[in-house]
Amino acid sequence: GAVVSQHPSWVICKSGTSVKIECRSLDFQATTMFWYRQFPKQSLMLMATSNEGSKATYEQGVEKDKFLINHASLTLSTLTVTSAHPEDSSFYICSAPVGGPLAGGPSETQYFGPGTRLLVL
Amino acid sequence: GQNIDQPTEMTATEGAIVQINCTYQTSGFNGLFWYQQHAGEAPTFLSYNVLDGLEEKGRFSSFLSRSKGYSYLLLKELQMKDSASYLCAFMDSNYQLIWGAGTKLIIKP
């Protein structure tokens, strides 16, 4: 299957600092990528849809100025958590669709990166 | 509106069969997915159903009934490594994935 990588896998930072997380599609191009957050024992929560060459689409309740998304190329999307606080500590996961309507195919599969665990002290 | 529901937790015995159900409501539907997620890891794709019926893939099978808004994931010959959370999600008319909360499957020897 398709491979999506994320870097870093672990981040520990002080409150008030900014953290950048990278999501890369390694063997396919992705005009769209998705960013999720998952708190312990909870389901995935879609934060935003990253669109190559245009602005990201944020879900209701997600602060655009706090979670900056850049999709500068067909294989890379970045999520920057600005001025991180302890409540931002979570598991951040990106995914990219392969096939399906978003990529011109009949069916779609979301391939997930391995996730980035963020701990803000 | 849209909603999706699956049991919170299930327990089964090694070597047995378990069926995890998922029900959903939506006006627009572009398929239903099942993912497996081990603790501390990202989800991995298991199956995709867009037409009614059963799709078999090794020890795992997935069933869909669009008229009933119902799907199930069937796991046969359970192994200890199958202990994980199983997430169902449907794709709506905007091609967004709507996720269930996940079913934690506990396998006992």
mmCIF file of N, CA, C and O in Angstrom, chain A residues 34 36 38 43-44 46 49 59 91 93 101-102 107-110 112-115 117, chain B residues 30 33 35 37 39-45 48 87 91 95-97 99-102:
data_model
loop_
_atom_site.group_PDB
_atom_site.id
_atom_site.type_symbol
_atom_site.label_atom_id
_atom_site.label_comp_id
_atom_site.label_asym_id
_atom_site.label_seq_id
_atom_site.Cartn_x
_atom_site.Cartn_y
_atom_site.Cartn_z
ATOM 1 N N PHE A 34 -5.149 15.201 5.207
ATOM 2 C CA PHE A 34 -6.016 15.492 6.346
ATOM 3 C C PHE A 34 -5.199 15.452 7.625
ATOM 4 O O PHE A 34 -4.317 14.615 7.794
ATOM 5 N N TYR A 36 -5.589 15.069 11.740
ATOM 6 C CA TYR A 36 -6.459 14.631 12.819
ATOM 7 C C TYR A 36 -5.751 14.816 14.156
ATOM 8 O O TYR A 36 -4.529 14.838 14.242
ATOM 9 N N GLN A 38 -6.115 13.104 18.155
ATOM 10 C CA GLN A 38 -6.764 12.047 18.922
ATOM 11 C C GLN A 38 -6.295 12.121 20.369
ATOM 12 O O GLN A 38 -5.107 11.934 20.654
ATOM 13 N N SER A 43 -11.989 9.060 19.830
ATOM 14 C CA SER A 43 -11.902 8.814 18.397
ATOM 15 C C SER A 43 -11.068 9.887 17.716
ATOM 16 O O SER A 43 -10.732 10.917 18.302
ATOM 17 N N LEU A 44 -10.742 9.629 16.475
ATOM 18 C CA LEU A 44 -10.056 10.632 15.665
ATOM 19 C C LEU A 44 -10.959 11.845 15.491
ATOM 20 O O LEU A 44 -12.156 11.714 15.282
ATOM 21 N N LEU A 46 -11.179 15.178 13.083
ATOM 22 C CA LEU A 46 -10.621 15.892 11.942
ATOM 23 C C LEU A 46 -10.432 17.352 12.318
ATOM 24 O O LEU A 46 -11.367 18.013 12.771
ATOM 25 N N THR A 49 -8.464 20.097 6.513
ATOM 26 C CA THR A 49 -8.108 19.498 5.236
ATOM 27 C C THR A 49 -7.074 20.392 4.578
ATOM 28 O O THR A 49 -7.316 21.595 4.374
ATOM 29 N N GLU A 59 -12.003 22.636 10.360
ATOM 30 C CA GLU A 59 -13.264 22.212 10.948
ATOM 31 C C GLU A 59 -13.712 23.233 11.994
ATOM 32 O O GLU A 59 -12.911 23.991 12.544
ATOM 33 N N PHE A 91 -2.184 13.304 20.264
ATOM 34 C CA PHE A 91 -1.620 12.486 19.192
ATOM 35 C C PHE A 91 -2.122 13.088 17.887
ATOM 36 O O PHE A 91 -3.319 13.122 17.639
ATOM 37 N N ILE A 93 -2.245 13.060 13.827
ATOM 38 C CA ILE A 93 -2.091 12.091 12.742
ATOM 39 C C ILE A 93 -2.499 12.746 11.428
ATOM 40 O O ILE A 93 -3.520 13.425 11.365
ATOM 41 N N PRO A 101 -12.729 9.722 -5.554
ATOM 42 C CA PRO A 101 -13.131 10.943 -6.265
ATOM 43 C C PRO A 101 -12.127 12.077 -6.132
ATOM 44 O O PRO A 101 -11.947 12.861 -7.054
ATOM 45 N N LEU A 102 -11.494 12.171 -4.976
ATOM 46 C CA LEU A 102 -10.532 13.243 -4.767
ATOM 47 C C LEU A 102 -9.290 13.056 -5.623
ATOM 48 O O LEU A 102 -8.520 13.982 -5.812
ATOM 49 N N SER A 107 -12.727 4.376 -6.029
ATOM 50 C CA SER A 107 -12.794 4.083 -4.599
ATOM 51 C C SER A 107 -11.593 4.703 -3.928
ATOM 52 O O SER A 107 -10.598 5.010 -4.569
ATOM 53 N N GLU A 108 -11.719 4.900 -2.654
ATOM 54 C CA GLU A 108 -10.673 5.653 -1.976
ATOM 55 C C GLU A 108 -10.247 4.967 -0.697
ATOM 56 O O GLU A 108 -11.059 4.396 0.013
ATOM 57 N N THR A 109 -8.979 5.051 -0.429
ATOM 58 C CA THR A 109 -8.438 4.582 0.839
ATOM 59 C C THR A 109 -7.637 5.710 1.453
ATOM 60 O O THR A 109 -6.912 6.414 0.761
ATOM 61 N N GLN A 110 -7.795 5.895 2.727
ATOM 62 C CA GLN A 110 -7.003 6.868 3.458
ATOM 63 C C GLN A 110 -5.804 6.139 4.052
ATOM 64 O O GLN A 110 -5.969 5.165 4.781
ATOM 65 N N PHE A 112 -2.677 6.501 6.568
ATOM 66 C CA PHE A 112 -2.303 7.344 7.682
ATOM 67 C C PHE A 112 -0.796 7.338 7.917
ATOM 68 O O PHE A 112 -0.115 6.327 7.725
ATOM 69 N N GLY A 113 -0.299 8.481 8.349
ATOM 70 C CA GLY A 113 1.055 8.526 8.854
ATOM 71 C C GLY A 113 1.098 7.848 10.212
ATOM 72 O O GLY A 113 0.049 7.564 10.798
ATOM 73 N N PRO A 114 2.287 7.615 10.737
ATOM 74 C CA PRO A 114 2.423 6.918 12.023
ATOM 75 C C PRO A 114 2.028 7.764 13.223
ATOM 76 O O PRO A 114 1.910 7.239 14.332
ATOM 77 N N GLY A 115 1.801 9.049 13.013
ATOM 78 C CA GLY A 115 1.376 9.916 14.109
ATOM 79 C C GLY A 115 2.527 10.604 14.812
ATOM 80 O O GLY A 115 3.673 10.143 14.788
ATOM 81 N N ARG A 117 3.297 12.283 18.588
ATOM 82 C CA ARG A 117 2.807 12.468 19.950
ATOM 83 C C ARG A 117 3.417 13.745 20.500
ATOM 84 O O ARG A 117 4.635 13.880 20.583
ATOM 85 N N ASN B 30 -20.710 7.623 0.369
ATOM 86 C CA ASN B 30 -19.727 7.231 -0.640
ATOM 87 C C ASN B 30 -18.847 6.092 -0.161
ATOM 88 O O ASN B 30 -17.692 5.993 -0.556
ATOM 89 N N PHE B 33 -15.687 2.429 5.616
ATOM 90 C CA PHE B 33 -14.339 1.926 5.850
ATOM 91 C C PHE B 33 -14.244 1.286 7.234
ATOM 92 O O PHE B 33 -14.928 1.691 8.167
ATOM 93 N N TYR B 35 -11.019 0.399 9.918
ATOM 94 C CA TYR B 35 -9.607 0.551 10.217
ATOM 95 C C TYR B 35 -9.303 -0.136 11.538
ATOM 96 O O TYR B 35 -10.145 -0.225 12.429
ATOM 97 N N GLN B 37 -6.695 -0.007 14.809
ATOM 98 C CA GLN B 37 -5.746 0.881 15.475
ATOM 99 C C GLN B 37 -5.247 0.239 16.752
ATOM 100 O O GLN B 37 -6.019 0.063 17.706
ATOM 101 N N ALA B 39 -2.983 0.360 20.176
ATOM 102 C CA ALA B 39 -2.764 1.434 21.145
ATOM 103 C C ALA B 39 -1.477 2.192 20.827
ATOM 104 O O ALA B 39 -0.420 1.597 20.634
ATOM 105 N N GLY B 40 -1.590 3.503 20.771
ATOM 106 C CA GLY B 40 -0.420 4.341 20.532
ATOM 107 C C GLY B 40 0.026 4.417 19.095
ATOM 108 O O GLY B 40 1.065 5.030 18.804
ATOM 109 N N GLU B 41 -0.723 3.808 18.186
ATOM 110 C CA GLU B 41 -0.341 3.823 16.781
ATOM 111 C C GLU B 41 -1.442 4.458 15.937
ATOM 112 O O GLU B 41 -2.571 4.630 16.383
ATOM 113 N N ALA B 42 -1.075 4.798 14.701
ATOM 114 C CA ALA B 42 -2.070 5.345 13.777
ATOM 115 C C ALA B 42 -2.934 4.218 13.220
ATOM 116 O O ALA B 42 -2.540 3.058 13.230
ATOM 117 N N PRO B 43 -4.114 4.549 12.732
ATOM 118 C CA PRO B 43 -4.989 3.525 12.135
ATOM 119 C C PRO B 43 -4.384 2.927 10.865
ATOM 120 O O PRO B 43 -3.653 3.600 10.133
ATOM 121 N N THR B 44 -4.710 1.680 10.603
ATOM 122 C CA THR B 44 -4.323 1.036 9.342
ATOM 123 C C THR B 44 -5.581 0.532 8.656
ATOM 124 O O THR B 44 -6.513 0.059 9.305
ATOM 125 N N PHE B 45 -5.594 0.634 7.346
ATOM 126 C CA PHE B 45 -6.759 0.308 6.537
ATOM 127 C C PHE B 45 -7.036 -1.187 6.553
ATOM 128 O O PHE B 45 -6.127 -2.006 6.392
ATOM 129 N N TYR B 48 -12.954 -1.555 2.589
ATOM 130 C CA TYR B 48 -13.813 -0.514 2.047
ATOM 131 C C TYR B 48 -14.982 -1.187 1.353
ATOM 132 O O TYR B 48 -14.784 -2.061 0.505
ATOM 133 N N LEU B 87 -12.141 0.863 14.061
ATOM 134 C CA LEU B 87 -12.860 2.093 13.749
ATOM 135 C C LEU B 87 -13.651 1.921 12.464
ATOM 136 O O LEU B 87 -13.104 1.472 11.458
ATOM 137 N N MET B 91 -17.950 7.693 4.327
ATOM 138 C CA MET B 91 -17.607 8.887 3.561
ATOM 139 C C MET B 91 -18.890 9.547 3.114
ATOM 140 O O MET B 91 -19.743 8.904 2.495
ATOM 141 N N TYR B 95 -17.253 13.812 0.496
ATOM 142 C CA TYR B 95 -16.035 12.991 0.541
ATOM 143 C C TYR B 95 -15.259 13.178 1.832
ATOM 144 O O TYR B 95 -14.058 12.964 1.878
ATOM 145 N N GLN B 96 -15.964 13.567 2.893
ATOM 146 C CA GLN B 96 -15.360 13.649 4.213
ATOM 147 C C GLN B 96 -15.614 12.339 4.942
ATOM 148 O O GLN B 96 -16.675 11.739 4.826
ATOM 149 N N LEU B 97 -14.630 11.904 5.703
ATOM 150 C CA LEU B 97 -14.804 10.704 6.515
ATOM 151 C C LEU B 97 -15.422 11.081 7.850
ATOM 152 O O LEU B 97 -14.928 11.970 8.543
ATOM 153 N N TRP B 99 -16.161 9.546 11.443
ATOM 154 C CA TRP B 99 -15.617 8.428 12.203
ATOM 155 C C TRP B 99 -16.505 8.021 13.372
ATOM 156 O O TRP B 99 -17.056 8.875 14.063
ATOM 157 N N GLY B 100 -16.580 6.704 13.588
ATOM 158 C CA GLY B 100 -17.133 6.201 14.825
ATOM 159 C C GLY B 100 -16.095 6.353 15.928
ATOM 160 O O GLY B 100 -14.930 6.647 15.663
ATOM 161 N N ALA B 101 -16.533 6.123 17.163
ATOM 162 C CA ALA B 101 -15.630 6.288 18.299
ATOM 163 C C ALA B 101 -14.678 5.116 18.471
ATOM 164 O O ALA B 101 -13.742 5.185 19.262
ATOM 165 N N GLY B 102 -14.936 4.027 17.738
ATOM 166 C CA GLY B 102 -14.051 2.868 17.828
ATOM 167 C C GLY B 102 -14.566 1.825 18.796
ATOM 168 O O GLY B 102 -15.215 2.145 19.796
#
